[in-house]
PDB file of C-alpha atoms and ligand atoms in Angstrom:
ATOM      1  CA  UNK Z  21      -0.140  -0.049   0.162  1.00  0.00           C
ATOM      2  CA  UNK Z  22       1.096   3.924  -1.096  1.00  0.00           C
ATOM      3  CA  UNK Z  23       1.991   5.637   1.757  1.00  0.00           C
ATOM      4  CA  UNK Z  24       0.455   9.330   1.397  1.00  0.00           C
ATOM      5  CA  UNK Z  25       2.775  11.614   2.415  1.00  0.00           C
ATOM      6  CA  UNK Z  26       2.012  15.628   1.902  1.00  0.00           C
ATOM      7  CA  UNK Z  27       5.539  17.954   2.154  1.00  0.00           C
ATOM      8  CA  UNK Z  28       3.233  21.150   4.190  1.00  0.00           C
ATOM      9  CA  UNK Z  29       4.344  24.291   5.803  1.00  0.00           C
ATOM     10  CA  UNK Z  30       1.959  27.317   4.818  1.00  0.00           C
ATOM     11  CA  UNK Z  31       4.919  29.806   5.026  1.00  0.00           C
ATOM     12  CA  UNK Z  32       5.991  30.076   2.214  1.00  0.00           C
ATOM     13  CA  UNK Z  33       8.941  29.392   0.642  1.00  0.00           C
ATOM     14  CA  UNK Z  34      10.648  27.098   2.935  1.00  0.00           C
ATOM     15  CA  UNK Z  35      11.850  24.147   0.562  1.00  0.00           C
ATOM     16  CA  UNK Z  36       8.271  22.150  -0.207  1.00  0.00           C
ATOM     17  CA  UNK Z  37       8.919  21.264  -3.947  1.00  0.00           C
ATOM     18  CA  UNK Z  38      12.933  21.761  -3.710  1.00  0.00           C
ATOM     19  CA  UNK Z  39      11.871  18.622  -1.121  1.00  0.00           C
ATOM     20  CA  UNK Z  40       9.290  16.894  -2.581  1.00  0.00           C
ATOM     21  CA  UNK Z  41      10.964  16.869  -6.570  1.00  0.00           C
ATOM     22  CA  UNK Z  42      14.285  15.934  -4.827  1.00  0.00           C
ATOM     23  CA  UNK Z  43      13.142  13.337  -1.659  1.00  0.00           C
ATOM     24  CA  UNK Z  44      10.842  12.109  -4.243  1.00  0.00           C
ATOM     25  CA  UNK Z  45      13.231  11.734  -7.101  1.00  0.00           C
ATOM     26  CA  UNK Z  46      16.012  10.111  -5.107  1.00  0.00           C
ATOM     27  CA  UNK Z  47      13.081   7.108  -3.795  1.00  0.00           C
ATOM     28  CA  UNK Z  48      11.931   6.169  -7.354  1.00  0.00           C
ATOM     29  CA  UNK Z  49      15.403   6.136  -8.481  1.00  0.00           C
ATOM     30  CA  UNK Z  50      16.530   4.061  -5.407  1.00  0.00           C
ATOM     31  CA  UNK Z  51      13.605   1.883  -7.504  1.00  0.00           C
ATOM     32  CA  UNK Z  52      11.014   2.587  -5.343  1.00  0.00           C
ATOM     33  CA  UNK Z  53       7.657   3.277  -7.181  1.00  0.00           C
ATOM     34  CA  UNK Z  54       6.691   6.572  -6.296  1.00  0.00           C
ATOM     35  CA  UNK Z  55       3.863   9.822  -7.197  1.00  0.00           C
ATOM     36  CA  UNK Z  56       3.883  12.889  -7.081  1.00  0.00           C
ATOM     37  CA  UNK Z  57       1.162  15.447  -6.635  1.00  0.00           C
ATOM     38  CA  UNK Z  58       1.116  18.414  -7.011  1.00  0.00           C
ATOM     39  CA  UNK Z  59      -1.162  20.597  -5.612  1.00  0.00           C
ATOM     40  CA  UNK Z  60       0.497  23.797  -5.436  1.00  0.00           C
ATOM     41  CA  UNK Z  61      -1.978  26.447  -8.058  1.00  0.00           C
ATOM     42  CA  UNK Z  62       1.992  28.362  -8.402  1.00  0.00           C
ATOM     43  CA  UNK Z  63       2.804  24.375 -10.525  1.00  0.00           C
ATOM     44  CA  UNK Z  64       6.785  24.671  -9.598  1.00  0.00           C
ATOM     45  CA  UNK Z  65       6.451  20.942  -8.774  1.00  0.00           C
ATOM     46  CA  UNK Z  66       5.088  20.087 -12.423  1.00  0.00           C
ATOM     47  CA  UNK Z  67       7.535  22.598 -13.883  1.00  0.00           C
ATOM     48  CA  UNK Z  68      11.012  21.159 -11.323  1.00  0.00           C
ATOM     49  CA  UNK Z  69       9.900  17.320 -14.002  1.00  0.00           C
ATOM     50  CA  UNK Z  70      10.373  19.164 -17.100  1.00  0.00           C
ATOM     51  CA  UNK Z  71       6.021  19.106 -17.438  1.00  0.00           C
ATOM     52  CA  UNK Z  72       4.559  22.133 -19.658  1.00  0.00           C
ATOM     53  CA  UNK Z  73       2.150  23.808 -17.050  1.00  0.00           C
ATOM     54  CA  UNK Z  74       0.499  25.795 -20.120  1.00  0.00           C
ATOM     55  CA  UNK Z  75      -0.038  22.794 -22.516  1.00  0.00           C
ATOM     56  CA  UNK Z  76      -1.286  19.887 -19.856  1.00  0.00           C
ATOM     57  CA  UNK Z  77      -4.711  18.834 -20.779  1.00  0.00           C
ATOM     58  CA  UNK Z  78      -6.476  17.351 -17.630  1.00  0.00           C
ATOM     59  CA  UNK Z  79      -4.471  18.094 -14.397  1.00  0.00           C
ATOM     60  CA  UNK Z  80      -4.310  18.051 -10.288  1.00  0.00           C
ATOM     61  CA  UNK Z  81      -7.869  20.710 -10.641  1.00  0.00           C
ATOM     62  CA  UNK Z  82      -9.720  17.943 -12.708  1.00  0.00           C
ATOM     63  CA  UNK Z  83      -9.011  15.321 -10.573  1.00  0.00           C
ATOM     64  CA  UNK Z  84     -10.198  17.480  -7.022  1.00  0.00           C
ATOM     65  CA  UNK Z  85     -13.260  18.246  -8.769  1.00  0.00           C
ATOM     66  CA  UNK Z  86     -14.371  14.344  -9.104  1.00  0.00           C
ATOM     67  CA  UNK Z  87     -13.801  15.645 -13.131  1.00  0.00           C
ATOM     68  CA  UNK Z  88     -11.048  13.439 -13.871  1.00  0.00           C
ATOM     69  CA  UNK Z  89      -9.441   9.565 -12.480  1.00  0.00           C
ATOM     70  CA  UNK Z  90      -6.625   9.516 -11.180  1.00  0.00           C
ATOM     71  CA  UNK Z  91      -5.244   7.275 -14.635  1.00  0.00           C
ATOM     72  CA  UNK Z  92      -6.106  10.344 -16.816  1.00  0.00           C
ATOM     73  CA  UNK Z  93      -3.982  12.599 -14.766  1.00  0.00           C
ATOM     74  CA  UNK Z  94      -0.848  10.853 -14.267  1.00  0.00           C
ATOM     75  CA  UNK Z  95       2.357  11.775 -16.446  1.00  0.00           C
ATOM     76  CA  UNK Z  96       5.589   9.841 -16.650  1.00  0.00           C
ATOM     77  CA  UNK Z  97       9.166  11.949 -15.221  1.00  0.00           C
ATOM     78  CA  UNK Z  98      12.368  11.012 -17.092  1.00  0.00           C
ATOM     79  CA  UNK Z  99      12.615   8.733 -14.213  1.00  0.00           C
ATOM     80  CA  UNK Z 100      11.161   5.861 -14.979  1.00  0.00           C
ATOM     81  CA  UNK Z 101       9.269   4.844 -10.897  1.00  0.00           C
ATOM     82  CA  UNK Z 102       8.671   8.298 -11.110  1.00  0.00           C
ATOM     83  CA  UNK Z 103       5.542   9.323 -12.326  1.00  0.00           C
ATOM     84  CA  UNK Z 104       3.581  12.803 -11.800  1.00  0.00           C
ATOM     85  CA  UNK Z 105       0.325  14.679 -11.658  1.00  0.00           C
ATOM     86  CA  UNK Z 106       0.697  18.630 -13.066  1.00  0.00           C
ATOM     87  CA  UNK Z 107      -1.059  21.331 -12.358  1.00  0.00           C
ATOM     88  CA  UNK Z 108      -1.124  24.993 -13.203  1.00  0.00           C
ATOM     89  CA  UNK Z 109      -2.804  28.162 -12.123  1.00  0.00           C
ATOM     90  CA  UNK Z 110      -6.682  26.769 -13.012  1.00  0.00           C
ATOM     91  CA  UNK Z 111      -5.513  25.054  -9.291  1.00  0.00           C
ATOM     92  CA  UNK Z 112      -6.538  28.200  -7.799  1.00  0.00           C
ATOM     93  CA  UNK Z 113      -9.518  27.689  -8.786  1.00  0.00           C
ATOM     94  CA  UNK Z 114     -10.470  24.445  -6.486  1.00  0.00           C
ATOM     95  CA  UNK Z 115      -9.890  25.975  -3.020  1.00  0.00           C
ATOM     96  CA  UNK Z 116     -12.790  28.269  -4.618  1.00  0.00           C
ATOM     97  CA  UNK Z 117     -15.257  25.956  -5.851  1.00  0.00           C
ATOM     98  CA  UNK Z 118     -14.746  22.938  -3.317  1.00  0.00           C
ATOM     99  CA  UNK Z 119     -16.612  25.568  -0.420  1.00  0.00           C
ATOM    100  CA  UNK Z 120     -19.766  24.171  -1.856  1.00  0.00           C
ATOM    101  CA  UNK Z 121     -18.943  20.984  -2.453  1.00  0.00           C
ATOM    102  CA  UNK Z 122     -19.830  17.996  -0.625  1.00  0.00           C
ATOM    103  CA  UNK Z 123     -17.146  15.668   1.272  1.00  0.00           C
ATOM    104  CA  UNK Z 124     -15.143  19.295   0.790  1.00  0.00           C
ATOM    105  CA  UNK Z 125     -12.076  17.804   2.185  1.00  0.00           C
ATOM    106  CA  UNK Z 126     -11.582  13.949   0.834  1.00  0.00           C
ATOM    107  CA  UNK Z 127     -12.006  14.598  -2.370  1.00  0.00           C
ATOM    108  CA  UNK Z 128      -7.971  12.819  -2.861  1.00  0.00           C
ATOM    109  CA  UNK Z 129      -8.643  10.235  -0.628  1.00  0.00           C
ATOM    110  CA  UNK Z 130     -12.011   9.735  -3.413  1.00  0.00           C
ATOM    111  CA  UNK Z 131      -9.489   9.942  -6.098  1.00  0.00           C
ATOM    112  CA  UNK Z 132      -6.894   7.858  -5.078  1.00  0.00           C
ATOM    113  CA  UNK Z 133      -9.646   4.938  -3.473  1.00  0.00           C
ATOM    114  CA  UNK Z 134      -7.970   1.655  -4.973  1.00  0.00           C
ATOM    115  CA  UNK Z 135      -5.668   3.548  -7.538  1.00  0.00           C
ATOM    116  CA  UNK Z 136      -2.471   4.135  -6.258  1.00  0.00           C
ATOM    117  CA  UNK Z 137      -1.385   0.576  -4.466  1.00  0.00           C
ATOM    118  CA  UNK Z 138       1.280  -0.079  -7.142  1.00  0.00           C
ATOM    119  CA  UNK Z 139       2.798   2.553  -5.854  1.00  0.00           C
ATOM    120  CA  UNK Z 140       5.357   2.416  -2.678  1.00  0.00           C
ATOM    121  CA  UNK Z 141       4.937   6.787  -1.701  1.00  0.00           C
ATOM    122  CA  UNK Z 142       2.642   9.770  -3.273  1.00  0.00           C
ATOM    123  CA  UNK Z 143       4.450  13.101  -2.087  1.00  0.00           C
ATOM    124  CA  UNK Z 144       1.991  15.921  -2.240  1.00  0.00           C
ATOM    125  CA  UNK Z 145       3.785  19.282  -3.076  1.00  0.00           C
ATOM    126  CA  UNK Z 146       1.447  21.436  -0.655  1.00  0.00           C
ATOM    127  CA  UNK Z 147       0.514  25.183  -1.023  1.00  0.00           C
ATOM    128  CA  UNK Z 148       2.197  27.935   1.861  1.00  0.00           C
ATOM    129  CA  UNK Z 149      -1.814  28.000   3.344  1.00  0.00           C
ATOM    130  CA  UNK Z 150      -3.586  25.436   5.183  1.00  0.00           C
ATOM    131  CA  UNK Z 151      -7.254  25.739   3.053  1.00  0.00           C
ATOM    132  CA  UNK Z 152      -8.720  23.356   1.633  1.00  0.00           C
ATOM    133  CA  UNK Z 153      -6.498  21.595  -0.783  1.00  0.00           C
ATOM    134  CA  UNK Z 154      -4.611  21.499   1.987  1.00  0.00           C
ATOM    135  CA  UNK Z 155      -6.576  20.114   3.614  1.00  0.00           C
ATOM    136  CA  UNK Z 156      -7.472  17.222   0.976  1.00  0.00           C
ATOM    137  CA  UNK Z 157      -3.617  16.902   1.034  1.00  0.00           C
ATOM    138  CA  UNK Z 158      -3.869  15.483   5.052  1.00  0.00           C
ATOM    139  CA  UNK Z 159      -6.760  14.678   4.467  1.00  0.00           C
ATOM    140  CA  UNK Z 160      -5.247  11.519   2.788  1.00  0.00           C
ATOM    141  CA  UNK Z 161      -2.110  11.023   4.615  1.00  0.00           C
ATOM    142  CA  UNK Z 162      -0.555   8.725   5.955  1.00  0.00           C
ATOM    143  CA  UNK Z 163       1.792  10.818   7.807  1.00  0.00           C
ATOM    144  CA  UNK Z 164       3.158  14.670   6.697  1.00  0.00           C
ATOM    145  CA  UNK Z 165       6.797  15.943   6.240  1.00  0.00           C
ATOM    146  CA  UNK Z 166       7.331  19.543   6.806  1.00  0.00           C
ATOM    147  CA  UNK Z 167      10.173  21.439   5.638  1.00  0.00           C
ATOM    148  CA  UNK Z 168      11.058  24.608   7.810  1.00  0.00           C
ATOM    149  CA  UNK Z 169      13.726  26.777   6.877  1.00  0.00           C
ATOM    150  CA  UNK Z 170      17.283  28.398   8.817  1.00  0.00           C
ATOM    151  CA  UNK Z 171      15.689  31.729   9.173  1.00  0.00           C
ATOM    152  CA  UNK Z 172      14.562  33.382  12.645  1.00  0.00           C
ATOM    153  CA  UNK Z 173      11.085  33.733  12.669  1.00  0.00           C
ATOM    154  CA  UNK Z 174      11.599  29.787  11.129  1.00  0.00           C
ATOM    155  CA  UNK Z 175       9.464  28.113  13.945  1.00  0.00           C
ATOM    156  CA  UNK Z 176       6.190  31.484  13.011  1.00  0.00           C
ATOM    157  CA  UNK Z 177       2.931  29.600  12.362  1.00  0.00           C
ATOM    158  CA  UNK Z 178       4.537  25.994  13.785  1.00  0.00           C
ATOM    159  CA  UNK Z 179       2.141  26.368  16.646  1.00  0.00           C
ATOM    160  CA  UNK Z 180      -0.975  26.782  13.567  1.00  0.00           C
ATOM    161  CA  UNK Z 181       0.698  23.858  11.602  1.00  0.00           C
ATOM    162  CA  UNK Z 182       0.202  20.889  14.558  1.00  0.00           C
ATOM    163  CA  UNK Z 183      -3.138  22.700  15.554  1.00  0.00           C
ATOM    164  CA  UNK Z 184      -4.302  22.203  11.938  1.00  0.00           C
ATOM    165  CA  UNK Z 185      -3.008  18.762  12.332  1.00  0.00           C
ATOM    166  CA  UNK Z 186      -3.809  17.876  15.124  1.00  0.00           C
ATOM    167  CA  UNK Z 187      -7.524  18.648  13.975  1.00  0.00           C
ATOM    168  CA  UNK Z 188      -7.819  16.349  11.834  1.00  0.00           C
ATOM    169  CA  UNK Z 189      -5.784  14.034  13.387  1.00  0.00           C
ATOM    170  CA  UNK Z 190      -8.856  13.341  15.880  1.00  0.00           C
ATOM    171  CA  UNK Z 191     -12.390  14.615  13.751  1.00  0.00           C
ATOM    172  CA  UNK Z 192     -11.387  12.733   9.899  1.00  0.00           C
ATOM    173  CA  UNK Z 193      -8.060  11.166   9.857  1.00  0.00           C
ATOM    174  CA  UNK Z 194      -6.698   8.676  12.905  1.00  0.00           C
ATOM    175  CA  UNK Z 195      -3.878   7.560  11.147  1.00  0.00           C
ATOM    176  CA  UNK Z 196      -2.282  11.113   9.883  1.00  0.00           C
ATOM    177  CA  UNK Z 197       0.944  12.109  12.013  1.00  0.00           C
ATOM    178  CA  UNK Z 198       4.537  14.146  11.858  1.00  0.00           C
ATOM    179  CA  UNK Z 199       6.626  11.927  10.276  1.00  0.00           C
ATOM    180  CA  UNK Z 200       9.060  14.481  10.308  1.00  0.00           C
ATOM    181  CA  UNK Z 201      10.471  17.230   9.797  1.00  0.00           C
ATOM    182  CA  UNK Z 202      13.089  18.851   7.834  1.00  0.00           C
ATOM    183  CA  UNK Z 203      15.673  21.871   7.617  1.00  0.00           C
ATOM    184  CA  UNK Z 204      16.169  24.126   4.519  1.00  0.00           C
ATOM    185  CA  UNK Z 205      18.443  26.352   3.505  1.00  0.00           C
ATOM    186  CA  UNK Z 206      21.050  25.899   6.082  1.00  0.00           C
ATOM    187  CA  UNK Z 207      24.741  27.704   6.082  1.00  0.00           C
ATOM    188  CA  UNK Z 208      27.121  26.949   8.048  1.00  0.00           C
ATOM    189  CA  UNK Z 209      28.475  29.742   8.108  1.00  0.00           C
ATOM    190  CA  UNK Z 210      25.854  31.686   9.901  1.00  0.00           C
ATOM    191  CA  UNK Z 211      26.202  30.967  13.223  1.00  0.00           C
ATOM    192  CA  UNK Z 212      22.224  32.169  13.284  1.00  0.00           C
ATOM    193  CA  UNK Z 213      22.181  28.351  11.167  1.00  0.00           C
ATOM    194  CA  UNK Z 214      23.052  26.230  14.032  1.00  0.00           C
ATOM    195  CA  UNK Z 215      21.122  28.399  17.021  1.00  0.00           C
ATOM    196  CA  UNK Z 216      17.430  27.582  14.198  1.00  0.00           C
ATOM    197  CA  UNK Z 217      18.941  24.396  13.967  1.00  0.00           C
ATOM    198  CA  UNK Z 218      18.600  23.988  18.027  1.00  0.00           C
ATOM    199  CA  UNK Z 219      15.972  25.621  18.291  1.00  0.00           C
ATOM    200  CA  UNK Z 220      14.361  23.654  16.399  1.00  0.00           C
ATOM    201  CA  UNK Z 221      15.429  20.167  17.701  1.00  0.00           C
ATOM    202  CA  UNK Z 222      14.526  21.576  21.476  1.00  0.00           C
ATOM    203  CA  UNK Z 223      10.957  22.222  19.954  1.00  0.00           C
ATOM    204  CA  UNK Z 224      10.534  18.505  18.166  1.00  0.00           C
ATOM    205  CA  UNK Z 225      13.256  16.029  19.220  1.00  0.00           C
ATOM    206  CA  UNK Z 226      13.908  13.410  17.169  1.00  0.00           C
ATOM    207  CA  UNK Z 227      11.197  14.563  14.572  1.00  0.00           C
ATOM    208  CA  UNK Z 228      14.151  16.270  13.265  1.00  0.00           C
ATOM    209  CA  UNK Z 229      15.321  14.868  10.600  1.00  0.00           C
ATOM    210  CA  UNK Z 230      19.274  14.726  11.407  1.00  0.00           C
ATOM    211  CA  UNK Z 231      20.162  15.522   8.011  1.00  0.00           C
ATOM    212  CA  UNK Z 232      20.000  19.308   6.974  1.00  0.00           C
ATOM    213  CA  UNK Z 233      19.497  20.587   3.511  1.00  0.00           C
ATOM    214  CA  UNK Z 234      22.304  22.392   3.129  1.00  0.00           C
ATOM    215  CA  UNK Z 235      21.757  26.363   0.894  1.00  0.00           C
ATOM    216  CA  UNK Z 236      23.322  25.344  -2.257  1.00  0.00           C
ATOM    217  CA  UNK Z 237      22.457  27.292  -5.246  1.00  0.00           C
ATOM    218  CA  UNK Z 238      22.738  24.245  -7.437  1.00  0.00           C
ATOM    219  CA  UNK Z 239      19.771  23.591  -5.936  1.00  0.00           C
ATOM    220  CA  UNK Z 240      17.754  26.575  -6.774  1.00  0.00           C
ATOM    221  CA  UNK Z 241      19.412  26.388 -10.505  1.00  0.00           C
ATOM    222  CA  UNK Z 242      18.218  22.730 -11.310  1.00  0.00           C
ATOM    223  CA  UNK Z 243      14.004  24.013 -11.697  1.00  0.00           C
ATOM    224  CA  UNK Z 244      14.765  25.494 -15.060  1.00  0.00           C
ATOM    225  CA  UNK Z 245      16.322  22.755 -15.993  1.00  0.00           C
ATOM    226  CA  UNK Z 246      13.599  20.142 -15.659  1.00  0.00           C
ATOM    227  CA  UNK Z 247      15.497  18.041 -13.568  1.00  0.00           C
ATOM    228  CA  UNK Z 248      15.734  16.850  -9.523  1.00  0.00           C
ATOM    229  CA  UNK Z 249      18.930  17.181  -8.266  1.00  0.00           C
ATOM    230  CA  UNK Z 250      19.697  13.477  -8.171  1.00  0.00           C
ATOM    231  CA  UNK Z 251      19.883  14.228 -12.496  1.00  0.00           C
ATOM    232  CA  UNK Z 252      21.577  17.883 -12.620  1.00  0.00           C
ATOM    233  CA  UNK Z 253      24.650  17.962 -10.364  1.00  0.00           C
ATOM    234  CA  UNK Z 254      24.658  14.365  -8.433  1.00  0.00           C
ATOM    235  CA  UNK Z 255      28.071  15.954  -7.094  1.00  0.00           C
ATOM    236  CA  UNK Z 256      26.532  18.627  -5.213  1.00  0.00           C
ATOM    237  CA  UNK Z 257      26.721  19.380  -1.749  1.00  0.00           C
ATOM    238  CA  UNK Z 258      22.428  19.359  -2.447  1.00  0.00           C
ATOM    239  CA  UNK Z 259      22.481  16.026  -3.673  1.00  0.00           C
ATOM    240  CA  UNK Z 260      24.524  14.488  -1.598  1.00  0.00           C
ATOM    241  CA  UNK Z 261      22.051  16.669   1.384  1.00  0.00           C
ATOM    242  CA  UNK Z 262      18.469  14.634  -0.169  1.00  0.00           C
ATOM    243  CA  UNK Z 263      20.281  11.002  -0.786  1.00  0.00           C
ATOM    244  CA  UNK Z 264      21.872  11.465   3.092  1.00  0.00           C
ATOM    245  CA  UNK Z 265      17.893  12.606   4.006  1.00  0.00           C
ATOM    246  CA  UNK Z 266      16.447   9.830   1.835  1.00  0.00           C
ATOM    247  CA  UNK Z 267      18.354   7.255   4.609  1.00  0.00           C
ATOM    248  CA  UNK Z 268      16.442   9.087   7.207  1.00  0.00           C
ATOM    249  CA  UNK Z 269      13.156   8.964   5.237  1.00  0.00           C
ATOM    250  CA  UNK Z 270      13.325   5.299   4.389  1.00  0.00           C
ATOM    251  CA  UNK Z 271      14.175   4.185   7.966  1.00  0.00           C
ATOM    252  CA  UNK Z 272      11.683   6.188   9.136  1.00  0.00           C
ATOM    253  CA  UNK Z 273       8.749   5.632   6.790  1.00  0.00           C
ATOM    254  CA  UNK Z 274       9.204   2.148   7.142  1.00  0.00           C
ATOM    255  CA  UNK Z 275      10.095   1.361   3.397  1.00  0.00           C
ATOM    256  CA  UNK Z 276      11.404  -1.784   1.764  1.00  0.00           C
ATOM    257  CA  UNK Z 277      12.419  -3.051  -1.987  1.00  0.00           C
ATOM    258  CA  UNK Z 278      11.553  -7.137  -1.176  1.00  0.00           C
ATOM    259  CA  UNK Z 279       8.561  -6.511   0.807  1.00  0.00           C
ATOM    260  CA  UNK Z 280       6.668  -4.948  -3.062  1.00  0.00           C
TER     261      UNK Z 280
HETATM  262  N1  ATP E  19      18.482  24.382  -0.420  1.00  0.00           N
HETATM  263  C1  ATP E  19      17.888  25.112  -0.965  1.00  0.00           C
HETATM  264  N2  ATP E  19      19.513  26.356  -1.809  1.00  0.00           N
HETATM  265  C2  ATP E  19      19.082  27.537  -2.600  1.00  0.00           C
HETATM  266  N3  ATP E  19      17.808  27.664  -3.061  1.00  0.00           N
HETATM  267  C3  ATP E  19      17.322  26.531  -2.152  1.00  0.00           C
HETATM  268  C4  ATP E  19      16.755  25.713  -1.150  1.00  0.00           C
HETATM  269  N4  ATP E  19      15.882  25.525  -0.842  1.00  0.00           N
HETATM  270  C5  ATP E  19      15.317  25.746  -1.892  1.00  0.00           C
HETATM  271  N5  ATP E  19      15.851  26.960  -2.217  1.00  0.00           N
HETATM  272  C6  ATP E  19      15.119  27.788  -3.503  1.00  0.00           C
HETATM  273  O1  ATP E  19      14.376  28.946  -2.716  1.00  0.00           O
HETATM  274  C7  ATP E  19      13.125  29.572  -2.955  1.00  0.00           C
HETATM  275  C8  ATP E  19      11.942  28.539  -3.044  1.00  0.00           C
HETATM  276  O2  ATP E  19      12.300  27.252  -2.737  1.00  0.00           O
HETATM  277  P1  ATP E  19      10.586  26.469  -3.090  1.00  0.00           P
HETATM  278  O3  ATP E  19       9.763  26.532  -3.728  1.00  0.00           O
HETATM  279  O4  ATP E  19      10.799  24.371  -2.564  1.00  0.00           O
HETATM  280  O5  ATP E  19      10.189  26.748  -1.533  1.00  0.00           O
HETATM  281  P2  ATP E  19       7.692  26.816  -1.187  1.00  0.00           P
HETATM  282  O6  ATP E  19       7.188  26.443   0.344  1.00  0.00           O
HETATM  283  O7  ATP E  19       7.746  25.338  -1.969  1.00  0.00           O
HETATM  284  O8  ATP E  19       7.483  27.581  -2.053  1.00  0.00           O
HETATM  285  P3  ATP E  19       6.310  28.074  -1.498  1.00  0.00           P
HETATM  286  O9  ATP E  19       5.625  28.127  -0.691  1.00  0.00           O
HETATM  287  O10 ATP E  19       5.971  29.370  -3.268  1.00  0.00           O
HETATM  288  O11 ATP E  19       5.742  26.638  -3.024  1.00  0.00           O
HETATM  289  C9  ATP E  19      13.375  28.167  -4.413  1.00  0.00           C
HETATM  290  O12 ATP E  19      13.755  29.240  -5.319  1.00  0.00           O
HETATM  291  C10 ATP E  19      13.898  27.378  -4.732  1.00  0.00           C
HETATM  292  O13 ATP E  19      14.729  26.897  -5.386  1.00  0.00           O
HETATM  293 MG1   MG E  20       6.422  25.265  -3.707  1.00  0.00          MG
END
């Protein structure tokens, strides 16, 4: 059974997309079957895999609104065992249109039901908000990964995010849990990065992934080439860090290639 793992933080620009893209690529390159669902109307995740957002047929919007079935919105990426459900700006309408729909927070659950058994993992790249689209991701989730940028206000908003997660867990989806927190854009030359790391470590304890993702220009370049870092520059510090994060994720998510 596929584990559904949204990458969530209502703060913008903290590394959600970069983490969803590169973690899924690392795991797929190791042989896991991975589906990535882009639920951010910005479509950065789609572009990062080289999908042309402007010429899409059916995509994540149609899936959430029940206008298309999962197989109709799946696209192949450059990596064999990595598929994507892309999106574009039209998804912004879903946030509004879903409000009046029955079972509005369960649309993704419904869309995935019985359709993702062939995958080991389904990552969901969430938009920077805790609106209905993110709520759909949390409702479908087994575990959540939260990226935190190494900056002064990184923990601001985290309590609201954790409250939302608890609400979803107590009322809608008892199985969802915080799988781990990952520090992004870590700069070893900057004392602040270490301060934030120790503050986050105190707050989250073992939930913090040991691997911080360094600030690395190759990571910010790779989306413009439509490639994950593992294919763009696998020797870069960013690529090495996401490989180490993938090792940790395999342990935490109890993934095994043998059990397939
Ligand atoms: N470790 C890193 N080193 C350098 N640049 C990074 C790193 N991680 C992310 N970036 C860059 O920072 C910007 C924000 O990252 P990203 O898009 O992953 O964040 P996000 O949380 O998905 O943003 P949004 O909330 O807008 O969806 C992007 O331009 C990305 O390329
Ligand atoms: Mg993003």
